[in-house]
mmCIF file of C-alpha atoms in Angstrom:
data_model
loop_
_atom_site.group_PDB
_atom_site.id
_atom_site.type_symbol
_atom_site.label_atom_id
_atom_site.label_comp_id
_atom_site.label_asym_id
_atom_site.label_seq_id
_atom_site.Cartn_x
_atom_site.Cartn_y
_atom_site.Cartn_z
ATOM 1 C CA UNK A 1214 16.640 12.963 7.885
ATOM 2 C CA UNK A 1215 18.064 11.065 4.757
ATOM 3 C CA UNK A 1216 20.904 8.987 4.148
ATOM 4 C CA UNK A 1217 22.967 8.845 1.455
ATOM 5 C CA UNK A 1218 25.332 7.124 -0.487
ATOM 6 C CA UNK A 1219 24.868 2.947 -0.479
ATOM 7 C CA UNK A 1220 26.893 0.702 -2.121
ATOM 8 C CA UNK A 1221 25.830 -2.801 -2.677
ATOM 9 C CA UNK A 1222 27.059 -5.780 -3.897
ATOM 10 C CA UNK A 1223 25.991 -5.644 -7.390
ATOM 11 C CA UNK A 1224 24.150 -2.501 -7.134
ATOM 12 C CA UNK A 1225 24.953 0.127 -9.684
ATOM 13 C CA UNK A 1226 26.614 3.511 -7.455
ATOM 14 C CA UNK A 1227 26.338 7.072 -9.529
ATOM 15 C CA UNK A 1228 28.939 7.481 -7.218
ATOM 16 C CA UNK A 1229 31.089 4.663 -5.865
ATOM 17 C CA UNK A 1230 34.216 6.430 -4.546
ATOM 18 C CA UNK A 1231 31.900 8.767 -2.289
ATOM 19 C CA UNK A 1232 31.453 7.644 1.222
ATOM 20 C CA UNK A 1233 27.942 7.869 2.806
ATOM 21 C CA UNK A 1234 26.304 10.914 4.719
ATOM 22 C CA UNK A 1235 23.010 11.981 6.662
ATOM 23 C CA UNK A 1236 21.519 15.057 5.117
ATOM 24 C CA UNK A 1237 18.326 17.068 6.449
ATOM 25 C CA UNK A 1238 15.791 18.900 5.424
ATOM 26 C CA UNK A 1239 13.595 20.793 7.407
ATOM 27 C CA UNK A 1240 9.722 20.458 5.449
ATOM 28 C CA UNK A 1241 8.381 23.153 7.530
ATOM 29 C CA UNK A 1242 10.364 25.586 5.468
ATOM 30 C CA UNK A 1243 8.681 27.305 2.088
ATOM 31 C CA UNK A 1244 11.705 26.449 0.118
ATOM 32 C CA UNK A 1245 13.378 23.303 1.764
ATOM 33 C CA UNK A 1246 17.150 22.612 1.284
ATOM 34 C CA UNK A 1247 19.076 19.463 2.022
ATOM 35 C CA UNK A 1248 21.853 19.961 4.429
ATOM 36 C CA UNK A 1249 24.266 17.196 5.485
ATOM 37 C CA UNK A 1250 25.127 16.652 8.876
ATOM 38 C CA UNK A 1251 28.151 16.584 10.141
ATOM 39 C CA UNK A 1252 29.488 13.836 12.512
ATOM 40 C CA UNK A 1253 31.407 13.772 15.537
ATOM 41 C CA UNK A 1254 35.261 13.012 14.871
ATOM 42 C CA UNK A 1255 36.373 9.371 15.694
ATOM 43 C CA UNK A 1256 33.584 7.814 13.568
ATOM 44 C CA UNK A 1257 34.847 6.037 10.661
ATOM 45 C CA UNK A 1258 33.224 8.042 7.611
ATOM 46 C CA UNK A 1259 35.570 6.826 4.954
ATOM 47 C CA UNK A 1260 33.498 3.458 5.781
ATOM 48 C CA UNK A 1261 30.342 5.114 6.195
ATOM 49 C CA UNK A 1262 27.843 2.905 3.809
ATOM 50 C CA UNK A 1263 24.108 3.937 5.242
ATOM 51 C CA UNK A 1264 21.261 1.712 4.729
ATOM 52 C CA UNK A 1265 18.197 2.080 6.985
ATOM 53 C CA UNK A 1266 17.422 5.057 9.453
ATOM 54 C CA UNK A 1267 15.117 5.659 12.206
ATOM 55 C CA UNK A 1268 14.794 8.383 14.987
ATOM 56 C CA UNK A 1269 13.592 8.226 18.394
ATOM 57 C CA UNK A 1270 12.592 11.287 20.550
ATOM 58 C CA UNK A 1271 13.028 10.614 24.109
ATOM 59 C CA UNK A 1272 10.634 12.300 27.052
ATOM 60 C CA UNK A 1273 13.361 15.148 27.316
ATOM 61 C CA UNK A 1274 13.355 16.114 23.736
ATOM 62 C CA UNK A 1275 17.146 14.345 23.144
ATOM 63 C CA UNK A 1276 16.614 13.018 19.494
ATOM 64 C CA UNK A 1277 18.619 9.482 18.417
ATOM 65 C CA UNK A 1278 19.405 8.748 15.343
ATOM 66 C CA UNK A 1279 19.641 4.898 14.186
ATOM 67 C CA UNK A 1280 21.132 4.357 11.424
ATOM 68 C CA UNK A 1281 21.753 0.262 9.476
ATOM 69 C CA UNK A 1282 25.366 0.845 8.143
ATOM 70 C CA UNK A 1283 27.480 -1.706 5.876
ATOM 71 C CA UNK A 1284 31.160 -0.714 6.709
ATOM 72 C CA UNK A 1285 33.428 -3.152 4.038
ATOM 73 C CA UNK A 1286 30.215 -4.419 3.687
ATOM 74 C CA UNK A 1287 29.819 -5.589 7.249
ATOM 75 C CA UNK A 1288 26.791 -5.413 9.437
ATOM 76 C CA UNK A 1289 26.366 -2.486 12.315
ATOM 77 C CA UNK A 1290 23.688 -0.395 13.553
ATOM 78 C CA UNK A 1291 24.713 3.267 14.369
ATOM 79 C CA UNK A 1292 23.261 5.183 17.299
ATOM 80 C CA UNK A 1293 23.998 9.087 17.049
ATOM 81 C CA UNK A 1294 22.497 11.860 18.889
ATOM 82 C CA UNK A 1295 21.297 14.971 17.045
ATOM 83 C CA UNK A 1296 22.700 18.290 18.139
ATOM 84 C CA UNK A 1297 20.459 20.681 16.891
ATOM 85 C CA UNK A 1298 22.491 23.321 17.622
ATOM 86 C CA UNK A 1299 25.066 22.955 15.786
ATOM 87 C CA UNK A 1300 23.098 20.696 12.789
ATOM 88 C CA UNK A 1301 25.625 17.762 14.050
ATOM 89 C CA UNK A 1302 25.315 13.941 15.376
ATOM 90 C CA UNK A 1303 27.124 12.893 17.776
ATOM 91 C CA UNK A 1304 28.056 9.247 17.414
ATOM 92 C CA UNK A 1305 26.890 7.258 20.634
ATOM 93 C CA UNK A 1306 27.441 3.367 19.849
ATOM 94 C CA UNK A 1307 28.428 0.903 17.257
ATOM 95 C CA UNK A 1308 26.199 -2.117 17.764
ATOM 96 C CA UNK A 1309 26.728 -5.653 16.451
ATOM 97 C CA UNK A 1310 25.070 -8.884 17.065
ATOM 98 C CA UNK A 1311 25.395 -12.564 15.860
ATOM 99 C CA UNK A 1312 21.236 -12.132 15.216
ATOM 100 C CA UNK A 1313 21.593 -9.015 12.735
ATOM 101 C CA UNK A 1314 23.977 -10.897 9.824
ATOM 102 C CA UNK A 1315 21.954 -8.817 7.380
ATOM 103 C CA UNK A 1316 20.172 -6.111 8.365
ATOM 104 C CA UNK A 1317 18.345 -3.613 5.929
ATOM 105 C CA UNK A 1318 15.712 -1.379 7.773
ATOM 106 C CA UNK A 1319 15.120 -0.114 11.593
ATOM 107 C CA UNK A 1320 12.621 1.141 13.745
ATOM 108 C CA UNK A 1321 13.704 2.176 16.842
ATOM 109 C CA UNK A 1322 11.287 2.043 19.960
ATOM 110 C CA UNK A 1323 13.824 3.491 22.667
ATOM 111 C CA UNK A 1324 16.925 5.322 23.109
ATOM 112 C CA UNK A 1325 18.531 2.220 22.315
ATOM 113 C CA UNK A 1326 15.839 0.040 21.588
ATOM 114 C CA UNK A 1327 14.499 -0.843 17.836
ATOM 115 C CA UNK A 1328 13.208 -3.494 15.991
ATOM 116 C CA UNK A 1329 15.052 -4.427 12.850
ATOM 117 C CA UNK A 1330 15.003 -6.370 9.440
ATOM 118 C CA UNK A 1331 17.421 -9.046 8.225
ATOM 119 C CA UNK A 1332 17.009 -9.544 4.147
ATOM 120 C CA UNK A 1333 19.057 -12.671 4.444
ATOM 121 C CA UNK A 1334 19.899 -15.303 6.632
ATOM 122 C CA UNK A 1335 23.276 -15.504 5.803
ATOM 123 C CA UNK A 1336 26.147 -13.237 5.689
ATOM 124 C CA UNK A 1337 27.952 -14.417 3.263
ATOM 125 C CA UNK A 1338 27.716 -13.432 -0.197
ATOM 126 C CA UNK A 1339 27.959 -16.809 -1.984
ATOM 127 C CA UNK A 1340 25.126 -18.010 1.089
ATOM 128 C CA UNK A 1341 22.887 -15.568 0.219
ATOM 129 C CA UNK A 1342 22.630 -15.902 -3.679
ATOM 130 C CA UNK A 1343 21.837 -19.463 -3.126
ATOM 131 C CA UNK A 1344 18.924 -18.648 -0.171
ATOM 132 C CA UNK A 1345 17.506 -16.436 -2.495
ATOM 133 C CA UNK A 1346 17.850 -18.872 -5.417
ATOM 134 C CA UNK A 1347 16.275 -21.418 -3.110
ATOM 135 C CA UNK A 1348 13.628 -19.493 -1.955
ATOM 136 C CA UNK A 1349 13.995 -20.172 1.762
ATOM 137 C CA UNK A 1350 11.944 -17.657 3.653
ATOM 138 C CA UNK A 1351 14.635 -17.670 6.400
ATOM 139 C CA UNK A 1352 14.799 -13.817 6.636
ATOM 140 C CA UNK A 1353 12.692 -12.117 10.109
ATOM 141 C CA UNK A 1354 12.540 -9.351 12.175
ATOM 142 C CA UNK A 1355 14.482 -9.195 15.221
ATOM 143 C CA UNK A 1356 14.180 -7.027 18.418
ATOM 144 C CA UNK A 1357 17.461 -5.292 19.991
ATOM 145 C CA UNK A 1358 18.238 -3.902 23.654
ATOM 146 C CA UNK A 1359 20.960 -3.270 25.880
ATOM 147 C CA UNK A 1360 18.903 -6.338 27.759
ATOM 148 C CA UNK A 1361 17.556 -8.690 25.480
ATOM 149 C CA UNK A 1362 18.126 -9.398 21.900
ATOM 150 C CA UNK A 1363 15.656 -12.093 20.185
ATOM 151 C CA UNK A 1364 13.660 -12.597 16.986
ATOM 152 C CA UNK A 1365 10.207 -11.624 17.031
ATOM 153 C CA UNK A 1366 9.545 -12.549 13.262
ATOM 154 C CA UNK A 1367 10.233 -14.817 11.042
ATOM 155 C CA UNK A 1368 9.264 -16.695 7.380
ATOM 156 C CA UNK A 1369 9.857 -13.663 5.474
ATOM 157 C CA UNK A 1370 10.591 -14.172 1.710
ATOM 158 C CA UNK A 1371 12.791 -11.293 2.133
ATOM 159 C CA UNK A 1372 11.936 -8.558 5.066
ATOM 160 C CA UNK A 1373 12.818 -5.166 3.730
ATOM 161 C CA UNK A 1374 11.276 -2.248 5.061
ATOM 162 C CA UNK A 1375 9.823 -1.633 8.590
ATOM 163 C CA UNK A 1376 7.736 1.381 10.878
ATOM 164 C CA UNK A 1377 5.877 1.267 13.635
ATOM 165 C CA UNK A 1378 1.773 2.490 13.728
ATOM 166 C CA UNK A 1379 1.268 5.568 15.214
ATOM 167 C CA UNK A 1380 -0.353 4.649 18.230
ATOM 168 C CA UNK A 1381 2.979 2.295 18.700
ATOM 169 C CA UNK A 1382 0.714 -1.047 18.627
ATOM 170 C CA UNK A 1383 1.684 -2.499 15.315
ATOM 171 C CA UNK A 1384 4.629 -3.052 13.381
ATOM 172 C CA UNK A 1385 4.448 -2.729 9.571
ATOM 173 C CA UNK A 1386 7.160 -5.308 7.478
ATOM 174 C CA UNK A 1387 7.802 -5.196 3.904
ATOM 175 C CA UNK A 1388 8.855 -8.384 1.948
ATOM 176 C CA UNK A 1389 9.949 -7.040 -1.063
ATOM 177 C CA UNK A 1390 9.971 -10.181 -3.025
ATOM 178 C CA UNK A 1391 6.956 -11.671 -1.863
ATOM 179 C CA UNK A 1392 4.892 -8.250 -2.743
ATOM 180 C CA UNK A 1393 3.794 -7.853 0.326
ATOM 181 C CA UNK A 1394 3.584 -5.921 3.277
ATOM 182 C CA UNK A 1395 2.721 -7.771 6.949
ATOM 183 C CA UNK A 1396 0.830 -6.068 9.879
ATOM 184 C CA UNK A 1397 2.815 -7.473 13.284
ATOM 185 C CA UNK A 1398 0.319 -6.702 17.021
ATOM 186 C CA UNK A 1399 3.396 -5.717 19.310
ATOM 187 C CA UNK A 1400 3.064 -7.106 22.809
ATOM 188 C CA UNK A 1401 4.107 -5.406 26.035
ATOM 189 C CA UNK A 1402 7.043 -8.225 25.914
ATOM 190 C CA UNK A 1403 8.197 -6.349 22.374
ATOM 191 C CA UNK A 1404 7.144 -9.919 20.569
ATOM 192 C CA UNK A 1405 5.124 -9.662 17.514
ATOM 193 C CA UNK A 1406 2.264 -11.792 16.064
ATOM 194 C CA UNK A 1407 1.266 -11.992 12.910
ATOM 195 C CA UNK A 1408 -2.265 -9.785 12.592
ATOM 196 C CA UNK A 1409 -2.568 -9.558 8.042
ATOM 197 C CA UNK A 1410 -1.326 -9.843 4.933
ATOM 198 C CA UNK A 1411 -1.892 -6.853 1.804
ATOM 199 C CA UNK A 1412 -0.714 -8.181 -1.152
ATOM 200 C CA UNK A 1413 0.519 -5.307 -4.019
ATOM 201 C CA UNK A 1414 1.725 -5.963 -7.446
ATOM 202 C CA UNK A 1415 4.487 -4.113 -7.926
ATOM 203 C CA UNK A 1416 8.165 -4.598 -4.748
ATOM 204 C CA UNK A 1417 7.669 -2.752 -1.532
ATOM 205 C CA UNK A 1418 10.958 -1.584 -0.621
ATOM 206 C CA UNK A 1419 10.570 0.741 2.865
ATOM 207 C CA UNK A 1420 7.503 2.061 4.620
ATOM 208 C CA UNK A 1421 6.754 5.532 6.139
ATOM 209 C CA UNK A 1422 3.929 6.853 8.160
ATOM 210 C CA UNK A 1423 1.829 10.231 8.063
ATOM 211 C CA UNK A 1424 2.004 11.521 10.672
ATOM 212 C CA UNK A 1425 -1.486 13.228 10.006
ATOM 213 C CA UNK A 1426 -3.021 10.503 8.810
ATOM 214 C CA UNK A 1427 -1.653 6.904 9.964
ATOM 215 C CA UNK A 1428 -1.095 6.208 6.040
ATOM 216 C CA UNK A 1429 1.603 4.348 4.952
ATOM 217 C CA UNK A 1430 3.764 5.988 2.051
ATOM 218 C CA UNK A 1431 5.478 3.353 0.361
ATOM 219 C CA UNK A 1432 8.202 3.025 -1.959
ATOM 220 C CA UNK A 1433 8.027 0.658 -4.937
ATOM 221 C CA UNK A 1434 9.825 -0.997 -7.894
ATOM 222 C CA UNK A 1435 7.162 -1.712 -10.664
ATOM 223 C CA UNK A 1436 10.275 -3.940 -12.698
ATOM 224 C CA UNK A 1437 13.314 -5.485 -10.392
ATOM 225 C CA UNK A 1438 15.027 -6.537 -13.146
ATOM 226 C CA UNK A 1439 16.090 -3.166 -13.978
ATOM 227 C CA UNK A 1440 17.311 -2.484 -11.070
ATOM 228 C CA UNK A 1441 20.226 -5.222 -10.348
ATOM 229 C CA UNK A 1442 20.722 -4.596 -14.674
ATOM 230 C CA UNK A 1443 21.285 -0.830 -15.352
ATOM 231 C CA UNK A 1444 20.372 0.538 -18.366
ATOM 232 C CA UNK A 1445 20.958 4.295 -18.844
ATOM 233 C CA UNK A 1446 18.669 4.103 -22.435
ATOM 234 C CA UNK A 1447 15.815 1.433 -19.859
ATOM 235 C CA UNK A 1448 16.494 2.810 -16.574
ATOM 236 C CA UNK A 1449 14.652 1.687 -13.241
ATOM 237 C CA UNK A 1450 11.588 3.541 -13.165
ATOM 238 C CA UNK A 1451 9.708 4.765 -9.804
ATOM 239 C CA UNK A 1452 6.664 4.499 -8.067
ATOM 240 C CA UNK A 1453 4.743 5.160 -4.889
ATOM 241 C CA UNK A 1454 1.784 3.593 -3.252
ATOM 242 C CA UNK A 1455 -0.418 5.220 -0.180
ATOM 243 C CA UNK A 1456 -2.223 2.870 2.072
ATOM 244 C CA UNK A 1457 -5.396 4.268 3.473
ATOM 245 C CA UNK A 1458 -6.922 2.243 6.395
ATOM 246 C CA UNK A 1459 -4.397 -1.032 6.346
ATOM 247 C CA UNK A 1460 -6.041 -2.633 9.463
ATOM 248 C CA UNK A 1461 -9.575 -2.762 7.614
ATOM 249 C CA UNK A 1462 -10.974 -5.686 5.979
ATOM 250 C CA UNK A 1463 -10.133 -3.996 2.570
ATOM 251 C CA UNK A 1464 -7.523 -1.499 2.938
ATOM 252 C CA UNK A 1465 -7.366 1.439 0.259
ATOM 253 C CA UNK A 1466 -4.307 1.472 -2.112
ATOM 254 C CA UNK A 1467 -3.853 4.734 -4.358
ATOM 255 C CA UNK A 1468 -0.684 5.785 -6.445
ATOM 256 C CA UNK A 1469 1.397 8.823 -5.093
ATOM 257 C CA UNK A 1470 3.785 9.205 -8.069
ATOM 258 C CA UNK A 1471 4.859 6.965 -11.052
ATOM 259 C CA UNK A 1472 7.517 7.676 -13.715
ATOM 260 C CA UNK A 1473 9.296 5.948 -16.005
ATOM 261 C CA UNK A 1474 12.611 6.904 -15.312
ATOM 262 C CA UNK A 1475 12.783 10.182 -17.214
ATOM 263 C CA UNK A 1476 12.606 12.042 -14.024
ATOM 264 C CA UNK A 1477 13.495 9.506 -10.839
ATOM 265 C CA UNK A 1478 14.931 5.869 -10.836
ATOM 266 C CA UNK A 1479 14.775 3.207 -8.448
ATOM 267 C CA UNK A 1480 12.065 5.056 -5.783
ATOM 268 C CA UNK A 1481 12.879 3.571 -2.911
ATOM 269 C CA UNK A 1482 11.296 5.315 -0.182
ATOM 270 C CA UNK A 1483 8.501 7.974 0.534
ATOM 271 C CA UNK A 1484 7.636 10.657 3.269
ATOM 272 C CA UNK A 1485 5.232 13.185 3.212
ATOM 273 C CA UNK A 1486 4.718 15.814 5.791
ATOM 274 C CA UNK A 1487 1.731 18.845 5.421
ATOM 275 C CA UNK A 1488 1.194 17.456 1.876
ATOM 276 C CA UNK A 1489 4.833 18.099 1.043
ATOM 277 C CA UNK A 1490 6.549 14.924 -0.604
ATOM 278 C CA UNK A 1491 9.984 13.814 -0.532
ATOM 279 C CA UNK A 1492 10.752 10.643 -2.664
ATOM 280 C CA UNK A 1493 14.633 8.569 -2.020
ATOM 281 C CA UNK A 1494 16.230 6.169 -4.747
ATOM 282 C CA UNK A 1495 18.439 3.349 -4.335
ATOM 283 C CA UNK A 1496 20.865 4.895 -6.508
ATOM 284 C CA UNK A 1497 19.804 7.996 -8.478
ATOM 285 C CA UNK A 1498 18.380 11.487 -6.942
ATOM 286 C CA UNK A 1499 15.810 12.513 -4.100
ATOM 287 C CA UNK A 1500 12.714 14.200 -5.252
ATOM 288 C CA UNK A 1501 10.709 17.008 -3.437
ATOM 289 C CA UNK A 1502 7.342 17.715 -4.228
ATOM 290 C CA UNK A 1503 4.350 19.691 -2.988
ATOM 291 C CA UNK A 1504 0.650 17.087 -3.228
#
């Protein structure tokens, strides 16, 4: 599944009157087609402003869909649940908490249960210019449930993406600013400690897994700058990174897909599935390819 449709705060928006959506696209198909879901009536679409998503499949098959969302530029996390009959989701919970003030990526770990990302420590606007300006490292990782809410993580420059290991024993952060993506060992208590550190040269925005592999497909931002000042004529241009082998002493780091910004801007994310490739912007179009 793939959301559409952010607006940020000094983000450029092809289309800034649209409100978000969740399309699909089914990869085991020869010719696969994005089709948008629709959503149960009584959810607030006209607010609808999708960040991260993550699914869960519980023991009876029920798939949950978790999805970050920005309402008026608020901060909620979304639970639906996917009919697959009728290609719908079903909207199950609005969740809000005074320890998610910012949150950008999810990975849930239950049918209400996920670890998430705050980019910020702050809220407010004005608060988080200067924390970035200031270079705090106040942002973390924080770990939801209808139980127990706490922070797991913390120290981040600014913690962007996050996924979970295959095998469900690590948790994979991206700080975006730092260039760098952190391996978290995940306890039976759903704390984290800190494991490694790859360093890349290029922003890690959000992480996805193979689910043939273990890789991690990430998607990058070779020049920031570009992307907070858009240039049609110098647009953003794309790129993404595999990670072969992340828990080894020295990990293996190979380039998916780079361009300029003729073809894709602003790569943002990256999933692959039976060497079929589907690349999401911040901003601009998705891109489906076959490896």
């Amino acid at each position: 599944m793939v959301k559409m449709g952010l607006k940020f705060p000094g983000l450029h928006s092809f289309a800034p009157d649209k409100p978000g959506g969740i399309l699909m696209m089914d990869l085991k198909e020869e010719n696969p087609r994005a089709l948008e879901l629709r959503i149960s009536r009584g959810f607030n679409l006209a607010s609808f402003n999708p960040h991260g998503i993550s699914t869960f499949i519980d023991t009876d098959d029920t798939v949950y869909l978790f999805v970050v969302n920005h309402p008026e530029f608020r901060n909620t996390v979304e639970i639906f649940k996917f009919e697959e009959e009728d290609n719908s989701l079903l909207h199950l919970k609005t969740i809000k908490h005074e320890l998610l003030p910012s949150v950008n990526d999810i990975v849930a770990v239950g049918p209400a249960h996920f670890y998430a990302t705050n980019d910020h420590y702050f809220s407010d606007t004005f608060l988080k210019y200067l924390e970035t300006y200031l270079n705090l490292h106040w942002t973390n990782v924080v770990y939801y449930s209808p139980n127990e809410v706490k922070v797991v993580a913390e120290g981040f420059d600014t913690a962007n993406g996050i996924n979970i290991s295959p095998d469900k024993k690590y948790i994979y952060v991206a700080d975006i600013l730092a260039h760098e993506i952190h391996v978290l060992e995940k306890h039976p208590n759903m704390n984290l400690t800190h494991l490694k550190v790859l360093e890349l040269d290029t922003l890690v925005d959000n992480l996805s897994i193979d689910p043939s592999s273990g890789d991690i497909l990430v998607g990058c931002h070779p020049n920031g700058q570009k992307l907070l000042v858009y240039d049609p004529n110098n647009p953003p241009s794309s790129e993404v990174l595999r990670i072969q082998n992340i828990l080894s002493e020295k990990p293996t780091v190979t380039t998916v897909y780079a361009n300029n910004g003729s073809v894709l801007q602003g790569s943002s994310v990256a999933s692959v599935y039976d060497r079929k490739l589907l690349i999401g912007t911040l901003y601009h179009r998705a891109l489906y390819c076959e490896l």
